[in-house]
């Protein structure tokens, strides 16, 4: 598997691992992180706040009868203190049934006997036995398990017999009987004590049975179902009769609130107004000696207005001191604590949701999984893409990566709010949000580790090739490095010790190794000081190049500068060697510029960072060509064109090296343009330059004269001697018309 495929596979596996971890943590398969659960709930509350209050689309099927202070104020003493006589509830039920109420729910747990008269309790029981559309409020309290209550009395053989029942089996309500239904009113809050969910039933551990909740017991009556019918629990919904109720979690639906001020959603009536019939006297009626009869007055009484016909009527307290008030998900958002709703109104809201099929559909595990995959892959690979294409530096890249993740998180939240407000769809935010952040941090950690690993690899790979400065640049900017073969224009330098074989024979192995180490160390330092890449040592030869792994615009200049500094360093070293009676050596250097293949080349187990190609070979041939002309620094025409204004050079010849058909013009590198000694030497070459021009133009007689003058200024100059000999030959035997002046090398 190549490096690119391995990298992609590694990143895919990491991203898949992040998805797996995100799902495990956020879906609660192994454990539930309460802070995550609470944050998800707070985000749900924010959606309700952003949506605002809404109206029920049609007239509500729910009517609320409130126990208010007005009712207390109108009940004559001594019955105007809590709890009221149970006969009042009997009257309330009678009146509502006469008005056509379909189902009546009393959201008050009647757990104690009437404090005024046992006859009041019996009156209520008689009414409860008369009608089968009543739901009594019940609660589960294990503390009542061992308490008993007389639920029926009878006389047999002159003896009074009592039927006893565990009070817990009566669910805390003294008036429970098989004729009516019990509905559990405590539906449970979330972790933060806020009520958002409504369960169809609860489990009684003492009685080992499921009991419908208050609202679902009323629905059994409303839809004509058997008493104590339990909603069927399927994987994604509850089914009650023909109603299919989407599940929020395994045990509940999500309440779709209309607002906190439920007076805008449901008709509210006072308890006193329902019982104020012709047989009941309120305080006002007693004081003013006038019958008001808000219930059954022929003209304005509530009984005949149709308010209760076929409706579900809920009776409950809306007095703050009764503490039947619940913090709910919906809040006005004006001040702290403005999310309170009376318990009876909470039941009414849940009932209306079911009747109208007005649900909030929560995202499924599949949707959450897909959303996690999308955001994790985006954050991981998106930020990876930014890091792989650095804009300026690491800091700016990281800032942009982080801001992009925050932007996506914001857009994701806004999209979830849009779905909630416009489509009543609840997209869970914690799984994709957590996945987005973990994907970002996972990408950050992965790139940090990868960069550290690459840094170690780069340092290990290039510390022997290039200077520490170049290594650090590669570590800081690995994008400048292509770890593989690529075409690139480089300047290549080959150097070799002239006559190495002959002088090495006169030295012991220890002396030779010490001598070569000193020489190669000095030459290598010069290469690295000029940001060159040391390719290899070939015996006494040194190969180096410029322009890779870090691109250099002035690679030709640096290569030539290195060649001159090598020459000057060798002069310095030779002076010291003479004092040690060490050999007096000379070094030949060839420099060429051209497009080559550079990169890690070799086998999977052993490879080197090297350059190869025709222009590499040409640089090597130029090093050897120095022998032909008695020179030591030779550069090619392609190198000369890039450095002509920076160095003094002497044109040597146009040659065709062995193994190459294309000729190249070669030059002797003399020195820097500001080097006085090089400048003086260059001035002595004026006759040589004139002679070479005559030679090229076939003016061999003139060329002979100029070369002789050149030798007068530069006695022993081998290039002048070579051309003088060629000139004399061509003067006697002129070349044919196709002569191009190219000299073909026969040796390397």
XYZ file of C-alpha atoms in Angstrom:
748
model
C 0.000 0.000 0.000
C 1.478 3.360 -0.993
C 1.804 6.271 1.396
C -1.187 8.202 0.023
C -3.588 5.259 0.300
C -2.293 4.438 3.773
C -2.863 8.039 4.873
C -6.420 8.085 3.511
C -7.221 4.745 5.143
C -5.796 5.950 8.448
C -7.885 9.127 8.357
C -11.028 7.166 7.458
C -10.448 4.801 10.371
C -9.892 7.703 12.764
C -13.048 9.470 11.542
C -15.022 6.221 11.891
C -13.641 5.821 15.410
C -14.754 9.333 16.311
C -18.239 8.537 14.994
C -18.318 5.373 17.110
C -17.188 7.170 20.266
C -19.666 10.001 19.669
C -22.577 7.597 19.261
C -21.606 5.597 22.359
C -21.268 8.720 24.501
C -24.308 10.645 23.284
C -26.828 7.819 22.794
C -26.516 6.421 26.305
C -25.931 2.830 25.247
C -23.479 2.246 28.093
C -24.037 5.275 30.318
C -25.740 8.645 30.311
C -23.748 11.816 30.755
C -26.098 14.041 32.693
C -24.476 17.329 31.564
C -25.078 16.323 27.935
C -28.659 15.310 28.663
C -29.331 18.569 30.486
C -27.783 20.630 27.709
C -29.962 18.883 25.124
C -32.998 19.745 27.239
C -31.941 23.384 27.525
C -31.577 23.527 23.756
C -35.135 22.190 23.488
C -36.296 24.982 25.801
C -34.516 27.497 23.581
C -36.410 26.185 20.561
C -39.719 26.774 22.334
C -38.576 30.278 23.247
C -37.567 31.013 19.650
C -40.852 29.653 18.345
C -42.996 31.623 20.785
C -46.613 31.098 21.741
C -49.066 29.558 19.312
C -52.810 28.982 19.117
C -54.803 25.808 18.879
C -55.947 25.567 15.274
C -59.571 24.852 16.166
C -61.784 25.062 19.250
C -60.234 23.038 22.001
C -61.807 19.812 23.221
C -60.545 20.598 26.699
C -62.229 22.724 29.354
C -60.503 23.644 32.617
C -62.427 24.249 35.821
C -60.269 26.143 38.279
C -60.212 26.089 42.019
C -59.491 29.778 42.633
C -59.641 32.285 45.421
C -62.946 33.525 44.011
C -64.430 30.124 44.793
C -63.200 30.279 48.389
C -64.659 33.753 48.700
C -68.136 32.617 47.544
C -68.482 29.423 49.603
C -70.433 30.196 52.771
C -68.913 29.309 56.135
C -68.100 26.993 57.717
C -67.257 25.206 54.446
C -64.963 27.834 52.962
C -61.726 26.218 54.113
C -59.811 23.406 52.479
C -60.696 20.638 51.980
C -64.212 21.464 50.874
C -67.104 19.166 51.534
C -67.071 16.261 49.121
C -70.697 16.932 48.308
C -69.472 19.915 46.271
C -67.579 17.522 43.986
C -70.700 15.403 43.715
C -72.682 18.459 42.640
C -69.941 19.437 40.183
C -70.003 15.993 38.548
C -73.802 15.930 38.378
C -73.954 19.362 36.741
C -71.217 18.609 34.206
C -72.864 15.373 33.161
C -76.170 17.157 32.765
C -74.318 19.629 30.470
C -73.083 16.742 28.297
C -69.436 16.463 29.403
C -67.884 13.401 27.787
C -65.078 12.832 30.297
C -64.382 14.439 33.643
C -61.002 14.381 35.336
C -60.551 15.508 38.933
C -56.912 16.525 39.280
C -57.034 16.414 43.057
C -55.943 13.375 45.069
C -58.845 12.843 47.496
C -56.863 10.920 50.069
C -58.706 11.814 53.301
C -62.220 11.556 54.637
C -64.581 14.499 54.591
C -63.913 16.573 57.708
C -67.481 17.737 57.962
C -69.637 14.661 57.567
C -69.348 11.063 56.443
C -72.540 11.683 54.481
C -70.590 13.976 52.164
C -68.216 11.127 51.293
C -71.152 8.805 50.677
C -72.785 11.387 48.438
C -69.658 11.596 46.296
C -69.362 7.827 46.138
C -72.962 7.570 45.001
C -72.295 10.000 42.158
C -69.114 8.200 41.185
C -71.041 4.934 41.050
C -73.729 6.593 38.949
C -71.383 7.759 36.161
C -68.576 5.907 34.394
C -66.909 8.909 32.757
C -64.951 10.027 35.792
C -61.178 9.802 36.197
C -59.818 10.235 39.702
C -56.327 11.441 40.404
C -54.008 8.811 41.808
C -50.441 8.634 42.947
C -47.896 5.963 43.695
C -46.504 6.097 47.211
C -44.780 2.994 48.667
C -45.244 4.446 52.149
C -48.962 3.606 51.907
C -48.330 -0.070 51.158
C -49.197 -1.290 54.670
C -52.090 1.096 55.287
C -55.632 -0.135 54.800
C -58.883 1.568 54.050
C -62.520 0.363 54.307
C -63.864 0.620 50.793
C -67.212 -1.158 51.188
C -69.528 -1.970 54.098
C -72.305 -4.513 54.172
C -74.632 -6.282 56.629
C -74.925 -10.070 56.778
C -76.638 -12.129 59.482
C -77.033 -8.997 61.483
C -73.304 -8.267 61.370
C -71.601 -5.402 59.635
C -68.821 -6.622 57.323
C -66.115 -4.395 55.922
C -64.051 -4.958 52.766
C -60.486 -3.812 53.394
C -57.992 -2.837 50.722
C -54.391 -1.774 50.905
C -54.383 1.927 50.554
C -51.609 1.748 47.972
C -53.846 -0.425 45.808
C -56.217 2.532 45.822
C -53.371 4.759 44.552
C -53.858 7.240 47.373
C -57.461 8.080 46.443
C -60.115 7.262 49.003
C -62.853 7.194 46.362
C -61.290 4.713 43.972
C -63.696 2.016 42.771
C -63.837 -0.290 39.742
C -66.666 1.837 38.330
C -64.287 4.741 37.699
C -60.724 5.030 36.467
C -57.621 6.066 38.299
C -55.092 8.195 36.431
C -51.647 8.807 37.874
C -51.122 12.550 37.977
C -47.399 12.637 38.719
C -45.906 12.175 35.249
C -42.262 12.815 36.125
C -39.783 15.543 35.364
C -36.413 15.581 33.618
C -32.978 15.774 35.232
C -33.335 19.495 35.843
C -36.782 19.262 37.430
C -38.524 20.650 34.323
C -41.613 18.934 32.913
C -41.432 18.324 29.175
C -42.694 14.766 28.686
C -45.944 12.940 29.196
C -46.055 9.190 29.759
C -49.008 6.997 28.763
C -48.634 4.852 31.868
C -46.486 4.275 34.923
C -45.365 1.128 36.653
C -46.535 0.263 40.129
C -43.827 -1.837 41.718
C -45.976 -2.642 44.713
C -48.904 -3.896 42.673
C -46.701 -5.096 39.801
C -48.884 -3.522 37.131
C -48.980 -0.677 34.644
C -51.435 2.122 35.395
C -52.551 4.732 32.828
C -51.632 8.299 33.564
C -54.308 10.883 34.219
C -54.553 12.135 30.644
C -54.547 8.679 29.062
C -57.283 7.469 31.399
C -59.372 10.402 30.172
C -58.591 9.451 26.575
C -59.860 5.934 27.231
C -63.218 7.451 28.113
C -63.125 10.072 25.364
C -62.480 7.476 22.643
C -64.814 4.861 24.107
C -62.067 2.418 25.049
C -62.160 -0.102 27.872
C -61.205 1.231 31.263
C -57.487 0.833 32.000
C -56.649 0.279 28.356
C -52.897 0.677 28.018
C -51.294 2.291 25.014
C -49.353 -0.231 22.949
C -45.637 0.409 23.111
C -43.991 -0.068 19.691
C -40.394 0.811 18.806
C -41.201 4.322 17.591
C -44.704 5.171 18.834
C -47.480 4.545 21.329
C -50.771 3.317 19.904
C -54.011 4.044 21.732
C -57.064 3.024 19.740
C -56.600 4.751 16.388
C -54.154 7.261 17.763
C -50.468 6.871 16.947
C -48.328 8.971 19.257
C -44.653 9.498 18.344
C -42.276 8.540 21.129
C -39.741 10.955 22.512
C -38.036 8.257 24.514
C -38.938 4.727 25.559
C -41.556 5.822 28.072
C -43.009 9.141 26.976
C -44.115 11.616 24.340
C -42.879 15.183 24.108
C -45.410 17.834 25.048
C -45.880 20.474 22.359
C -46.649 23.537 24.451
C -48.941 26.304 23.257
C -47.586 28.764 25.757
C -47.496 29.360 29.478
C -50.649 31.468 29.453
C -53.122 28.671 28.706
C -56.122 31.012 28.990
C -55.432 31.729 25.332
C -55.711 28.037 24.503
C -58.353 26.546 26.804
C -61.630 27.837 28.204
C -61.375 28.289 31.963
C -64.312 28.337 34.373
C -64.440 28.813 38.105
C -65.418 25.926 40.327
C -67.989 28.089 42.067
C -69.713 28.921 38.777
C -70.333 25.227 38.030
C -71.879 24.384 41.417
C -73.822 27.631 41.712
C -77.185 26.241 40.727
C -80.645 26.810 42.155
C -79.844 24.576 45.134
C -76.610 26.333 46.107
C -76.259 29.652 47.841
C -73.102 31.695 47.397
C -71.981 34.446 49.767
C -73.253 37.075 47.333
C -76.622 35.382 47.022
C -76.964 35.236 50.805
C -75.851 38.829 51.316
C -77.929 40.343 48.505
C -80.803 37.879 48.986
C -80.839 37.395 45.220
C -80.391 34.197 43.238
C -77.615 34.499 40.688
C -77.255 30.840 39.677
C -74.380 31.106 37.218
C -74.885 27.452 36.338
C -78.524 26.899 35.534
C -80.006 30.367 35.121
C -82.330 30.076 32.074
C -80.867 33.184 30.403
C -77.162 33.293 31.114
C -76.364 30.034 32.922
C -73.383 28.042 31.722
C -75.291 24.782 31.609
C -77.124 25.596 28.406
C -74.317 27.389 26.551
C -72.818 24.194 25.157
C -69.400 24.883 26.672
C -69.123 21.364 28.083
C -70.942 19.339 25.463
C -68.760 16.336 24.435
C -65.738 17.920 26.063
C -63.044 16.658 28.384
C -63.402 18.638 31.585
C -60.455 18.929 33.935
C -60.855 20.140 37.514
C -57.771 21.411 39.291
C -56.308 24.129 41.440
C -54.743 27.269 39.965
C -53.933 28.729 43.355
C -50.176 29.200 43.911
C -50.472 28.170 47.563
C -51.681 24.726 46.518
C -48.277 24.268 44.862
C -49.705 22.347 41.930
C -47.473 24.311 39.610
C -44.794 22.865 37.354
C -41.750 24.343 35.640
C -42.149 23.498 31.940
C -40.037 23.701 28.813
C -41.779 26.777 27.436
C -40.863 30.147 28.937
C -41.660 33.699 28.012
C -37.960 34.502 28.386
C -38.675 37.802 30.122
C -37.491 36.915 33.614
C -36.299 33.926 35.552
C -39.073 31.574 36.610
C -41.635 32.603 33.978
C -41.920 29.015 32.753
C -44.420 27.905 35.410
C -47.640 26.109 34.481
C -50.409 24.702 36.666
C -50.571 20.924 36.744
C -54.126 20.805 35.407
C -53.055 22.902 32.416
C -50.098 20.626 31.774
C -52.491 17.667 31.506
C -54.748 19.739 29.242
C -51.856 20.558 26.904
C -50.815 16.922 26.540
C -54.415 15.853 25.910
C -54.924 18.504 23.240
C -51.705 17.415 21.490
C -53.025 13.874 21.204
C -56.542 14.840 20.138
C -55.184 17.125 17.376
C -52.289 14.826 16.435
C -50.183 17.878 17.155
C -46.846 16.274 17.936
C -43.192 17.137 17.902
C -41.392 14.383 16.044
C -38.020 13.623 17.598
C -35.164 12.529 15.353
C -34.577 8.800 15.244
C -31.323 7.047 16.070
C -30.727 6.528 12.343
C -31.075 10.246 11.637
C -28.802 11.076 14.555
C -26.252 8.536 13.333
C -26.302 10.005 9.816
C -25.997 13.550 11.159
C -23.049 12.502 13.326
C -21.318 10.860 10.352
C -21.815 13.960 8.198
C -20.546 16.492 10.734
C -17.657 14.313 11.955
C -16.427 13.728 8.424
C -16.874 17.418 7.652
C -15.031 18.649 10.728
C -12.296 16.022 10.476
C -11.623 16.172 6.757
C -12.626 19.825 6.327
C -10.182 21.071 8.940
C -7.613 18.584 7.642
C -8.000 20.142 4.205
C -7.391 23.594 5.663
C -4.311 22.356 7.471
C -3.003 20.683 4.331
C -3.372 23.948 2.414
C -1.909 26.447 4.815
C -2.852 30.012 4.077
C 0.008 31.746 5.864
C 1.061 30.002 9.049
C -0.081 27.407 11.531
C -1.731 29.916 13.864
C -3.909 31.471 11.160
C -4.799 28.014 9.859
C -5.888 26.851 13.316
C -7.955 30.005 13.870
C -9.718 29.502 10.534
C -10.288 25.819 11.298
C -11.782 26.601 14.697
C -13.939 29.427 13.354
C -15.219 27.189 10.548
C -16.274 24.583 13.127
C -17.994 27.232 15.275
C -19.762 28.579 12.178
C -21.021 25.119 11.225
C -22.147 24.534 14.812
C -24.081 27.805 14.712
C -25.655 26.977 11.340
C -26.539 23.494 12.558
C -28.303 24.965 15.581
C -30.167 27.486 13.436
C -31.197 24.693 11.070
C -32.498 22.649 13.993
C -34.514 25.649 15.191
C -35.953 26.068 11.697
C -37.014 22.414 11.619
C -38.599 22.774 15.048
C -40.470 25.998 14.354
C -41.596 25.286 10.800
C -41.948 21.505 10.762
C -42.300 20.484 14.429
C -39.233 18.288 14.046
C -36.760 17.978 16.892
C -33.260 17.315 15.627
C -31.045 16.343 18.543
C -28.140 18.766 18.754
C -25.807 17.084 21.219
C -24.807 14.070 19.031
C -23.897 16.088 15.895
C -22.630 19.033 17.932
C -20.407 16.816 20.043
C -19.320 14.939 16.927
C -18.462 18.216 15.217
C -16.232 19.322 18.088
C -14.666 15.898 18.625
C -14.045 15.663 14.883
C -12.215 18.984 15.047
C -10.161 18.043 18.097
C -9.535 14.591 16.634
C -8.261 16.197 13.457
C -6.116 18.560 15.510
C -4.619 15.714 17.531
C -4.107 13.572 14.434
C -2.329 16.349 12.570
C -0.247 17.204 15.619
C 0.883 13.584 15.964
C 1.371 13.242 12.218
C 3.379 16.444 12.048
C 5.512 15.323 14.976
C 6.077 12.021 13.253
C 6.807 13.726 9.954
C 9.133 16.129 11.741
C 11.072 13.220 13.189
C 11.119 11.533 9.799
C 12.260 14.720 8.089
C 14.977 15.338 10.652
C 16.100 11.733 10.453
C 15.957 11.687 6.667
C 17.504 15.063 5.854
C 19.827 15.864 8.757
C 22.611 14.105 6.857
C 21.715 15.768 3.570
C 21.012 19.400 4.323
C 21.793 22.094 6.870
C 19.929 22.395 10.136
C 18.334 25.594 8.846
C 16.823 23.750 5.886
C 15.717 20.880 8.115
C 13.843 23.294 10.401
C 12.212 24.930 7.394
C 11.032 21.516 6.215
C 9.733 20.723 9.694
C 7.834 24.027 9.862
C 6.595 23.768 6.279
C 6.385 20.094 5.302
C 4.210 21.090 2.340
C 7.444 22.231 0.671
C 8.527 18.607 0.663
C 7.309 15.989 -1.757
C 8.285 12.599 -0.402
C 8.317 10.843 -3.726
C 9.642 11.326 -7.234
C 8.918 14.648 -8.924
C 10.338 16.687 -11.783
C 12.123 19.772 -10.606
C 14.782 22.147 -11.909
C 17.927 21.787 -9.832
C 21.547 22.772 -9.967
C 23.801 19.765 -9.475
C 27.422 19.781 -8.363
C 29.955 16.955 -8.683
C 33.431 17.233 -7.185
C 36.302 14.771 -7.369
C 39.899 14.716 -6.189
C 42.297 14.705 -9.110
C 44.666 11.699 -9.031
C 43.086 10.213 -5.919
C 44.079 6.640 -6.768
C 47.783 7.449 -7.086
C 48.265 9.433 -3.884
C 46.002 7.179 -1.781
C 48.344 4.264 -2.442
C 51.116 6.019 -0.485
C 48.972 6.352 2.685
C 48.060 3.834 5.331
C 44.307 3.071 5.695
C 44.185 5.048 8.942
C 45.914 8.048 7.362
C 43.668 7.886 4.318
C 40.478 7.721 6.404
C 41.625 10.634 8.572
C 42.610 12.665 5.536
C 39.336 11.985 3.694
C 37.211 12.695 6.747
C 38.857 16.074 7.159
C 38.422 16.887 3.484
C 34.837 15.660 3.162
C 33.810 17.329 6.398
C 35.055 20.683 5.134
C 33.395 20.288 1.715
C 30.107 19.094 3.272
C 29.956 22.068 5.622
C 30.265 24.393 2.648
C 27.424 22.591 0.834
C 25.129 22.817 3.831
C 26.102 26.390 4.615
C 24.795 27.296 1.180
C 21.520 25.369 1.771
C 22.541 22.574 -0.549
C 21.437 18.981 -0.287
C 24.225 16.459 0.083
C 23.214 13.561 -2.126
C 26.045 11.115 -1.587
C 29.750 10.409 -1.323
C 31.174 8.234 -4.079
C 34.607 7.409 -2.765
C 36.371 10.750 -2.863
C 33.624 12.324 -4.976
C 30.841 14.512 -3.594
C 27.434 14.942 -5.211
C 25.152 17.763 -4.081
C 22.243 19.697 -5.496
C 20.228 22.841 -4.853
C 16.478 23.406 -5.264
C 15.188 20.352 -3.391
C 13.706 19.429 -1.015
C 13.213 23.168 -0.448
C 12.742 25.192 -3.608
C 15.376 27.864 -4.168
C 15.065 30.537 -6.821
C 18.839 31.131 -6.814
C 19.886 27.470 -6.833
C 22.381 28.037 -9.709
C 24.029 30.894 -7.820
C 24.334 28.831 -4.646
C 25.864 25.911 -6.521
C 28.487 28.162 -8.147
C 29.161 29.938 -4.866
C 29.719 26.539 -3.229
C 32.165 25.516 -5.976
C 34.253 28.675 -5.456
C 34.193 28.330 -1.663
C 35.274 24.693 -2.026
C 38.196 25.809 -4.153
C 39.204 28.526 -1.688
C 38.825 26.180 1.293
C 40.992 23.605 -0.424
C 43.746 26.224 -0.931
C 43.604 26.953 2.789
C 43.698 23.262 3.705
C 46.553 22.521 1.301
C 48.744 25.043 3.098
C 48.197 23.185 6.357
C 48.709 19.780 4.723
C 52.059 20.804 3.287
C 53.312 21.455 6.799
C 52.211 17.904 7.659
C 53.852 16.460 4.565
C 50.452 15.376 3.282
C 49.699 15.115 -0.436
C 49.086 18.269 -2.452
C 45.740 17.613 -4.130
C 43.457 19.412 -6.530
C 39.705 19.029 -6.875
C 37.708 19.152 -10.095
C 34.114 20.415 -9.914
C 31.337 20.306 -12.455
C 28.046 22.212 -12.134
C 24.960 21.846 -14.320
C 21.388 23.179 -14.113
C 18.436 21.306 -15.537
C 15.221 19.409 -14.908
C 15.729 16.111 -13.106
C 13.740 13.591 -11.076
C 14.238 14.068 -7.342
C 12.768 12.218 -4.394
C 12.966 9.062 -2.327
C 14.246 6.490 -4.723
C 15.011 2.870 -3.916
C 13.212 -0.146 -2.496
C 10.574 -0.258 0.245
C 13.211 -1.228 2.822
C 16.079 0.928 1.606
C 15.838 4.210 -0.212
C 17.678 7.512 -0.483
C 16.650 11.035 -1.257
C 18.476 11.611 -4.517
C 18.320 13.167 -7.960
C 18.625 11.344 -11.227
C 18.369 12.115 -14.921
C 20.331 13.271 -17.957
C 21.253 16.611 -16.415
C 22.671 14.845 -13.352
C 24.888 12.813 -15.660
C 25.952 15.969 -17.475
C 27.124 17.539 -14.202
C 29.236 14.432 -13.595
C 30.657 14.581 -17.129
C 31.587 18.245 -16.673
C 33.551 17.366 -13.569
C 35.528 14.845 -15.645
C 35.832 17.236 -18.605
C 38.023 19.513 -16.478
C 40.875 17.078 -17.153
C 40.692 17.842 -20.887
C 41.120 21.599 -20.356
C 43.315 21.662 -17.246
C 40.594 23.487 -15.315
C 39.016 22.799 -11.939
C 35.628 24.585 -11.976
C 33.414 23.976 -15.005
C 29.766 24.998 -15.417
C 27.283 24.351 -18.189
C 25.577 26.874 -20.430
C 22.247 26.410 -18.572
C 23.952 27.331 -15.302
C 25.833 30.229 -16.869
C 22.614 31.811 -18.172
C 21.321 32.112 -14.586
C 24.520 33.502 -13.024
C 26.172 35.482 -15.848
C 25.870 38.791 -13.978
C 27.234 37.405 -10.711
C 30.476 35.641 -11.676
C 33.492 35.993 -13.927
C 33.626 33.062 -16.325
C 35.672 31.994 -19.309
C 34.017 30.202 -22.187
C 35.890 26.971 -22.719
C 34.219 25.062 -25.501
C 31.061 23.581 -26.935
C 31.287 19.901 -26.205
C 29.319 16.731 -26.652
C 29.962 14.535 -23.614
C 29.999 10.788 -23.775
C 26.524 9.293 -23.689
C 24.817 12.550 -24.717
C 24.045 13.728 -28.240
C 23.055 17.298 -27.414
C 26.104 19.602 -27.215
C 26.523 22.149 -24.469
C 28.732 25.182 -24.127
C 30.885 24.992 -21.027
C 32.574 27.698 -18.988
C 35.372 27.911 -16.480
C 34.101 29.505 -13.266
C 36.662 32.091 -12.175
C 35.207 33.964 -9.215
C 32.641 36.426 -7.915
C 31.991 39.559 -9.911
C 33.303 41.648 -7.003
C 36.460 39.547 -6.573
C 39.446 41.726 -7.534
C 41.766 38.766 -8.186
C 39.155 37.136 -10.420
C 38.640 40.439 -12.199
C 42.352 40.832 -12.861
C 42.590 37.305 -14.206
C 39.534 37.895 -16.409
C 41.190 40.979 -17.938
C 44.183 38.857 -18.983
C 41.790 36.705 -21.021
C 40.997 39.397 -23.562
C 43.276 37.847 -26.223
C 41.788 34.431 -25.407
C 38.258 35.727 -26.005
C 39.263 37.362 -29.291
C 41.036 34.207 -30.395
C 37.988 32.082 -29.568
C 35.749 34.369 -31.628
C 38.123 34.080 -34.619
C 38.239 30.333 -34.180
C 34.440 30.076 -34.255
C 34.374 32.217 -37.453
C 36.988 29.984 -39.170
C 39.609 32.780 -39.073
C 42.226 30.314 -38.010
C 45.290 32.485 -38.846
C 43.971 35.359 -36.740
C 42.977 32.912 -34.014
C 46.541 31.491 -33.972
C 48.008 34.944 -33.380
C 45.554 35.741 -30.565
C 46.133 32.421 -28.801
C 49.890 33.038 -28.920
C 49.326 36.451 -27.313
C 47.081 34.829 -24.712
C 49.881 32.433 -23.801
C 52.224 35.367 -23.420
C 49.924 36.791 -20.734
C 49.020 33.400 -19.271
C 51.977 31.087 -19.782
C 50.977 27.443 -19.473
C 47.245 28.140 -19.942
C 46.039 24.745 -21.141
C 42.816 25.916 -22.895
C 44.936 28.373 -24.978
C 47.366 25.572 -25.804
C 44.525 23.234 -26.823
C 42.958 25.813 -29.111
C 46.362 26.809 -30.534
C 46.915 23.198 -31.544
C 43.411 22.909 -33.072
C 43.898 26.199 -34.898
C 47.151 25.089 -36.432
C 45.557 21.830 -37.601
C 42.500 23.564 -39.098
C 44.721 26.221 -40.721
C 46.466 23.491 -42.688
C 43.377 21.284 -43.069
C 40.206 23.417 -42.890
C 37.102 21.571 -41.616
C 34.210 20.849 -43.963
C 31.267 23.183 -44.433
C 29.150 21.355 -41.833
C 31.691 21.913 -39.041
C 29.889 23.328 -35.971
C 32.871 23.764 -33.686
C 31.583 21.081 -31.266
C 34.200 18.918 -29.619
C 33.090 15.357 -28.851
C 34.474 13.882 -25.641
C 35.680 10.308 -25.988
C 36.021 9.624 -22.279
C 34.001 10.360 -19.123
